[in-house]
Coordinates of C-alpha atoms and ligand atoms in Angstrom, one line a residue:
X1 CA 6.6 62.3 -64.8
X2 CA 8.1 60.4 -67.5
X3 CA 5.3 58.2 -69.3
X4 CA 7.4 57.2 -72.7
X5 CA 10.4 54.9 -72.9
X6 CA 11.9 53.3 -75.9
X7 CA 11.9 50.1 -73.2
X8 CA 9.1 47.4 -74.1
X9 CA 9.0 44.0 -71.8
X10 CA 8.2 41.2 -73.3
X11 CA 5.7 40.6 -71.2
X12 CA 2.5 42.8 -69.9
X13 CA 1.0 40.9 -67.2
X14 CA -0.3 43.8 -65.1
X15 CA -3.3 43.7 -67.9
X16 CA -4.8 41.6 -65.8
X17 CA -4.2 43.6 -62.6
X18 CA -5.3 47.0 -63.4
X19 CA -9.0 46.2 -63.9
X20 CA -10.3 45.5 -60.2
X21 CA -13.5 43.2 -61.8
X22 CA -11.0 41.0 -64.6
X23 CA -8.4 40.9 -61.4
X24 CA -11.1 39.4 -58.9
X25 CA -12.2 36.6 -62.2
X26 CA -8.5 35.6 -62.6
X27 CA -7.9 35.1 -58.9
X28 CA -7.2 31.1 -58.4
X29 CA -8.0 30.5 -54.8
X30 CA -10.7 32.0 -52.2
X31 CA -10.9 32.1 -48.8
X32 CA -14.5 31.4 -47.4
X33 CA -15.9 31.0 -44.0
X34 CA -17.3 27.5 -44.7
X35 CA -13.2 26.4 -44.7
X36 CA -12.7 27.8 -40.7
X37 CA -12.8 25.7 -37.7
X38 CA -12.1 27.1 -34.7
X39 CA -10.7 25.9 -31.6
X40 CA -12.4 25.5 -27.9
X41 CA -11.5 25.1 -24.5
X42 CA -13.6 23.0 -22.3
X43 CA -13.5 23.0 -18.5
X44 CA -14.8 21.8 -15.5
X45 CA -17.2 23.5 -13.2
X46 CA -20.5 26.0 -14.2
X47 CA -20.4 29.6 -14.9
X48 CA -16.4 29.8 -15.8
X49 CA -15.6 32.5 -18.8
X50 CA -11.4 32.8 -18.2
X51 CA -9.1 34.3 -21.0
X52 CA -6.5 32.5 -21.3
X53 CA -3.4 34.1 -20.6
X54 CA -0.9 32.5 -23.0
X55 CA -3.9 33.0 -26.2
X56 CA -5.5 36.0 -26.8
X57 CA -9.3 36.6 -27.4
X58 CA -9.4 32.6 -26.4
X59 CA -11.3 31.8 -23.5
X60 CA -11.7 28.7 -20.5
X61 CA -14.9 28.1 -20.8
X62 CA -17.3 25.6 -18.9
X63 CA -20.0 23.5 -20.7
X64 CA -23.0 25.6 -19.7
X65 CA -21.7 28.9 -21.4
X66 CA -20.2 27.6 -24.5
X67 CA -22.7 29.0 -26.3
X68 CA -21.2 32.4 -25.2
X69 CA -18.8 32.0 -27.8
X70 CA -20.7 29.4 -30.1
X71 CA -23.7 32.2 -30.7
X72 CA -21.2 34.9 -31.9
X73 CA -19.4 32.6 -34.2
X74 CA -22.8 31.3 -35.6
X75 CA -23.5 34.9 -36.1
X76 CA -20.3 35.5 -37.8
X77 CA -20.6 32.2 -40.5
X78 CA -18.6 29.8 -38.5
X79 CA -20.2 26.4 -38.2
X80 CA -17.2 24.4 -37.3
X81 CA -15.7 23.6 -33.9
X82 CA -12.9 21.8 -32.6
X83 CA -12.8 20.8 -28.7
X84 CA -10.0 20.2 -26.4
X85 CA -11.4 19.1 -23.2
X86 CA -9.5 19.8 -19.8
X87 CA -10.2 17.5 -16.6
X88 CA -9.7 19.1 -13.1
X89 CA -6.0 18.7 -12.7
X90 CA -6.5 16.6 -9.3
X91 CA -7.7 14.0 -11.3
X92 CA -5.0 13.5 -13.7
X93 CA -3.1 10.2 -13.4
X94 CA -0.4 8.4 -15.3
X95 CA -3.1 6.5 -17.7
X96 CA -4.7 9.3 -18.4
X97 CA -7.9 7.4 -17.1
X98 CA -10.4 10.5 -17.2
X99 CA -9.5 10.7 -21.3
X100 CA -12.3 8.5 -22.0
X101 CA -15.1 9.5 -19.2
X102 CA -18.5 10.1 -20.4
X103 CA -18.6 13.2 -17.3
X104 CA -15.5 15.1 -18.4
X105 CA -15.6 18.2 -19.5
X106 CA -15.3 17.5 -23.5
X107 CA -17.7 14.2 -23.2
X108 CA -20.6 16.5 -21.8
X109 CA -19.6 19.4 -24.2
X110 CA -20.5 17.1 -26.9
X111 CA -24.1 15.7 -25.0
X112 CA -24.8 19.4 -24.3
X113 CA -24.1 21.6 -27.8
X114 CA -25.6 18.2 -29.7
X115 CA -29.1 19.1 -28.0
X116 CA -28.9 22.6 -27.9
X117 CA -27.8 23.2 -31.8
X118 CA -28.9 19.8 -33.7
X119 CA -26.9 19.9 -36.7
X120 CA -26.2 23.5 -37.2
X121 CA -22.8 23.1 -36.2
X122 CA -19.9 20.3 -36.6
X123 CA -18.4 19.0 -33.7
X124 CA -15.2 17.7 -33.4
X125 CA -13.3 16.2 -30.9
X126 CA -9.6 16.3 -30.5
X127 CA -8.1 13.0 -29.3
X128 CA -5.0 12.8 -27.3
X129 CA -3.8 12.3 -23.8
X130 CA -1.6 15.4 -22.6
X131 CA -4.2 17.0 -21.5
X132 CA -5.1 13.8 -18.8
X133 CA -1.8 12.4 -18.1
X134 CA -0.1 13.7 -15.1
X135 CA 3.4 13.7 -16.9
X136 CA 1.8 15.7 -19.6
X137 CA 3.2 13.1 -22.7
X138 CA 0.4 12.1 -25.4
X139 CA -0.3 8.2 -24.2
X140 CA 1.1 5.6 -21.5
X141 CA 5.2 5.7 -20.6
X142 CA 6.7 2.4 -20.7
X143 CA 9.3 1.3 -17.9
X144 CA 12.0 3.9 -19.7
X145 CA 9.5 6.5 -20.0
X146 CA 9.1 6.3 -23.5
X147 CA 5.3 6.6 -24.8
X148 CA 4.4 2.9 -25.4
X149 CA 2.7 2.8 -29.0
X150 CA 0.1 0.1 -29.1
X151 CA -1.2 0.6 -26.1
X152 CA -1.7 4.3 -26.5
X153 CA -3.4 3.9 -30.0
X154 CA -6.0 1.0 -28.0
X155 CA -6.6 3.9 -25.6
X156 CA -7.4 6.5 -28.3
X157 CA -9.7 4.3 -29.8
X158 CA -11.8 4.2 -26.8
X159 CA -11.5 8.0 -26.2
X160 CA -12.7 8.2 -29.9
X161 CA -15.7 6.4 -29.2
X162 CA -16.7 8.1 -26.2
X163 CA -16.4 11.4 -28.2
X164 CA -18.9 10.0 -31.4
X165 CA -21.2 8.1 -28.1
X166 CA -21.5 11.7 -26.8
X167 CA -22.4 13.3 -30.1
X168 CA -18.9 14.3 -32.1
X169 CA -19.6 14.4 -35.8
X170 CA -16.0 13.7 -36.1
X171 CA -12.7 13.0 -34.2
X172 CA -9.0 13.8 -34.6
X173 CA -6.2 11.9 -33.2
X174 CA -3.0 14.2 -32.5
X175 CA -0.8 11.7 -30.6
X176 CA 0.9 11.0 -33.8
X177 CA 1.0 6.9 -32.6
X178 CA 2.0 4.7 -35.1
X179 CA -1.4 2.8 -36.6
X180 CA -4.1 5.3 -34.4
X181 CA -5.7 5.9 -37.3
X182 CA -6.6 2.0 -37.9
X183 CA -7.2 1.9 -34.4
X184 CA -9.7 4.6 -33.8
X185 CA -11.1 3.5 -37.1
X186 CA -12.2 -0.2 -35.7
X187 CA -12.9 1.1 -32.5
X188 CA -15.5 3.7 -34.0
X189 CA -16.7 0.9 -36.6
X190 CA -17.1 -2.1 -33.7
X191 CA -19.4 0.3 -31.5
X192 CA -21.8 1.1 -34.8
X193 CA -19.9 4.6 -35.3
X194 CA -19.2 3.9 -39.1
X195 CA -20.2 7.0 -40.8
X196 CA -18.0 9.0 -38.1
X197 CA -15.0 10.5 -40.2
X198 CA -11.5 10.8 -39.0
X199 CA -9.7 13.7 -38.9
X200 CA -6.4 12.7 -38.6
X201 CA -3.3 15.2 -37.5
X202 CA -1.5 12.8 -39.7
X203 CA 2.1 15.3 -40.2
X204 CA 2.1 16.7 -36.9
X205 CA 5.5 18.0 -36.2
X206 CA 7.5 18.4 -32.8
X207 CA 7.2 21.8 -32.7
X208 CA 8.5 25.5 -30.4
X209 CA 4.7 26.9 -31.5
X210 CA 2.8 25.0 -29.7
X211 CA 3.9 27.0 -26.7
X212 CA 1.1 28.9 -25.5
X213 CA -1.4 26.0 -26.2
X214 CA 0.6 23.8 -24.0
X215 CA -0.6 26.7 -21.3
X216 CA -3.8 26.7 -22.3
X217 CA -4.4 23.6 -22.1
X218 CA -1.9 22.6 -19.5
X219 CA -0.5 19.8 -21.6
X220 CA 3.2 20.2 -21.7
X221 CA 5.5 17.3 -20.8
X222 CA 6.9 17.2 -17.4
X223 CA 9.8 15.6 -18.6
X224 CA 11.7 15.1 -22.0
X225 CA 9.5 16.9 -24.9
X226 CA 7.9 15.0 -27.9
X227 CA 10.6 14.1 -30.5
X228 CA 10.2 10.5 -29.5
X229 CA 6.7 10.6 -31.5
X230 CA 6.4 14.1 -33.5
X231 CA 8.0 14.2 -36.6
X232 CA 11.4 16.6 -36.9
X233 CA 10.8 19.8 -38.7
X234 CA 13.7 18.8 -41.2
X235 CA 11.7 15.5 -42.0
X236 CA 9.2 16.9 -45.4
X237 CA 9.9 13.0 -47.2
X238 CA 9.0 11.5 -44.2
X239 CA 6.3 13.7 -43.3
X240 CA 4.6 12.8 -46.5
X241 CA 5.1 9.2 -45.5
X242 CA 3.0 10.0 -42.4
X243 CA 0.3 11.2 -43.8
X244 CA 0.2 8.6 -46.6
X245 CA 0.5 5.9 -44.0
X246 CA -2.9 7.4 -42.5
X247 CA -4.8 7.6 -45.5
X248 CA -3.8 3.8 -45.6
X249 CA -5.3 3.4 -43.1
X250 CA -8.7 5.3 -43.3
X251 CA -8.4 8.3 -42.3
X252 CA -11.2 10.2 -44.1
X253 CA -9.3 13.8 -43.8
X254 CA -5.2 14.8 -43.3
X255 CA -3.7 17.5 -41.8
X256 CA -0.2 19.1 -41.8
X257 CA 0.9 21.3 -38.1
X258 CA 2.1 24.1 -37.4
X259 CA 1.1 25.7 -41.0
X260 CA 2.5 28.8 -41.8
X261 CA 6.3 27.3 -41.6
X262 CA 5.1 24.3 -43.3
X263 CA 3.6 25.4 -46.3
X264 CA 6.0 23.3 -48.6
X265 CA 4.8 20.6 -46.8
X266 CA 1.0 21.1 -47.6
X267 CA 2.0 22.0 -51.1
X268 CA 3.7 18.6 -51.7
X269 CA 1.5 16.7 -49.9
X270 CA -1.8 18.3 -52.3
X271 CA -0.3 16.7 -55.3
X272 CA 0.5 13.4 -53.2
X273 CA -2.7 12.7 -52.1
X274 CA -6.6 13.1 -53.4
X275 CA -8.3 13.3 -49.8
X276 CA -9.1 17.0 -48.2
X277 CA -6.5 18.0 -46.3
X278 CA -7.0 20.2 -43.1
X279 CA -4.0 22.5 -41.7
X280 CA -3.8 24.0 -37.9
X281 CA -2.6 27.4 -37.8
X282 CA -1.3 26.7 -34.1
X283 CA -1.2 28.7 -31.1
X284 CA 2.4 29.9 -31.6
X285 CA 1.6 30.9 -35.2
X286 CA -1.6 33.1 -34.3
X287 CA 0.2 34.4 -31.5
X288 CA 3.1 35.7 -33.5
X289 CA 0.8 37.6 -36.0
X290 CA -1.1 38.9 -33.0
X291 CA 2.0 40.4 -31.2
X292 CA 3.0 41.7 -34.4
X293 CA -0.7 43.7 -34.9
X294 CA 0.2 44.6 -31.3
X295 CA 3.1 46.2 -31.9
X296 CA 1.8 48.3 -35.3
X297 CA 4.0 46.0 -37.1
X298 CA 1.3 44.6 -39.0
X299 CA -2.0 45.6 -40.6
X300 CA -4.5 43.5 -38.1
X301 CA -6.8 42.5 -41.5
X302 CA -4.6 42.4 -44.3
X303 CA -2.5 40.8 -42.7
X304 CA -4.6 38.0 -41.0
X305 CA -6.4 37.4 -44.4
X306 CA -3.3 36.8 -46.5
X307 CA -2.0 34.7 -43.7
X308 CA -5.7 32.3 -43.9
X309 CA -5.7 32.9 -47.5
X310 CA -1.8 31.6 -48.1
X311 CA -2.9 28.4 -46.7
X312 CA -5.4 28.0 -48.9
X313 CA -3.1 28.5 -52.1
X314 CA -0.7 26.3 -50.5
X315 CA -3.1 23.3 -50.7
X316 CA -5.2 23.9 -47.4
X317 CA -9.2 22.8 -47.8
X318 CA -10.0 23.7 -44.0
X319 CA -8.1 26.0 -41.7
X320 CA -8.1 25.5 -37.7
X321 CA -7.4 28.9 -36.4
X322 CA -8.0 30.9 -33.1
X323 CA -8.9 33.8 -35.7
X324 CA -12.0 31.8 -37.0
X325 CA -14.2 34.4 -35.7
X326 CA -12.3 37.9 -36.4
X327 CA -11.4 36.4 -39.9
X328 CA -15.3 35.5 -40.7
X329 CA -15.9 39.0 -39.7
X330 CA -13.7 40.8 -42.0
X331 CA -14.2 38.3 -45.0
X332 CA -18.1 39.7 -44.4
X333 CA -17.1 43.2 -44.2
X334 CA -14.5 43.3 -47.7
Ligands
PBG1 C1 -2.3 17.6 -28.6 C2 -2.4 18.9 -29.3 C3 -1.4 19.9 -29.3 C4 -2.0 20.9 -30.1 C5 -3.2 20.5 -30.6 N1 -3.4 19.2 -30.2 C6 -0.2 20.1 -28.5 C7 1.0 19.3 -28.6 O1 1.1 18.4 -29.5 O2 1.8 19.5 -27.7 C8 -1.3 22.3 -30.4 C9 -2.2 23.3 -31.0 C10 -1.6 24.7 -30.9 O3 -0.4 24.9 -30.6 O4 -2.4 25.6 -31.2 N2 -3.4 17.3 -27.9

């Protein structure tokens, strides 16, 4: 092997790379458990434990054995959970009416984990409508079938407080209504929920990822898809503008979704704005990195972590992710 050359760079900056311990004190951004939120799937019944067919290692599961995956992801570091509550499909309707009852699935979720764990976990609640209308669209259709706006925020205000009544620590719209953020926020602060933060899914964008959550959650839109409220994935200007807008008006966190394809997004909106900001790897997202471990294309850890750990150079404070658990794990075992 040659090891002399008349070439010198100008430069050297491997010195700081060759020493493993001077390479770990020069790296700028970490990726800890403490940042990792992980989804859950709420349905009705007792005893139900289903994998979901569209998500893998993501379960159905009924109140009474959440803390079948809650215990393991204790065990693992993760404290944070975000629920998506699904009512028995036979009682869907085209107001959405079981979004806000204290006996659904996500309402007694709440009551339940609240008295079992105390405050060894944070609970969040995520606050739409697909998942309770029958025609599968985020709030109430007007006479052309477009989601009406004001109405829809009103209603997600009252769904927000029937989350925080049944013990949320914290709620997050995702209709992407124009002014839910100000709505949720006096509907929380009228029924003595003041200190109950919002998590808003402020740049939510319409998105082909969201695929196999729409199964999972049997959510998707019997008609027409959500460009009529979702922002366009060309949009980054405006999709500063709508998370701006809901810092206006209170939100307490942001968020920018899908996250891996909008990275430029979360890097321009961390210099925009001084509030954390949240970003949801979604269901597509995951599922893509998991077909490609599947299929040897990828290196199952390395590749997750730099995935979760991109995010957080881009600008990411908190991560939602289906991998909240399996990324805990390795993170303890490096
Ligand atoms: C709306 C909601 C959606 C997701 C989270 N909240 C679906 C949608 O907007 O159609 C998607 C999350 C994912 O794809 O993982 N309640």
């Amino acid at each position: 092997m040659k090891t002399s050359s008349d070439f010198t760079p100008a430069a050297r900056l491997r010195r700081l790379r060759e020493n493993r311990i001077l390479a770990e004190s020069v790296r700028e951004v970490s990726l800890e458990v403490r940042q990792l939120i992980l989804p859950l799937f709420v349905v009705t019944g007792r005893g139900r434990r289903d994998p979901v067919p569209s998500l893998a290692n993501v379960d159905h599961c009924s109140v009474d054995r959440l803390p079948e995956l809650i215990d393991p992801a204790l065990e693992a570091g993760v404290r944070s959970f975000m629920l998506f509550g699904l009512p028995d499909p036979a009682d869907k309707d085209p107001e959405g009416t079981t979004a806000w009852r204290d006996d659904q699935p996500v309402q007694r979720a709440f009551s339940f984990l609240r008295e079992r764990y105390g405050r060894e976990v944070l609970l969040t609640g995520d606050v739409c409508m697909c998942e309770y209308t029958s025609h599968g669209h985020c709030g109430f259709l007007d006479a052309d079938g477009c989601v009406d706006n004001d109405s829809t925020a009103e209603a997600l205000g009252r769904i927000a407080v029937s989350h925080a009544r049944a013990g949320a620590d914290m709620v997050a719209p995702s209709a992407m209504m124009d002014g839910q953020v100000a709505a949720i926020r006096s509907a929380l602060d009228s029924e003595g929920h003041v200190s109950t933060p919002i998590m808003s899914y402020s740049t939510k964008f319409a998105s082909a990822f969201y695929g196999p959550f729409r199964d999972a959650a049997g959510s998707a839109p019997s008609h027409g898809d959500r460009r009529g409220y979702q922002l366009a994935s060309t949009n980054a200007r405006e999709a500063l503008r709508e998370s701006l807008a809901d810092e206006d008006e209170g939100a307490d966190i942001l968020m920018v979704k899908p996250s891996l394809l909008y990275m430029d997004v979360l890097a321009r909106l961390r210099e925009a704005t001084l509030l954390p900001i949240a970003c949801y790897l979604v269901s597509g997202e995951y599922m893509m990195l998991r077909h490609a471990v599947a299929a040897g294309a990828l290196d199952e850890k390395r590749g997750m972590l730099e995935a979760h750990l991109s995010l957080r150079r881009a600008g990411a404070d908190l991560i939602i992710t289906y991998a909240a658990v399996d990324v805990a794990r390795m993170l303890r075992e490096r």
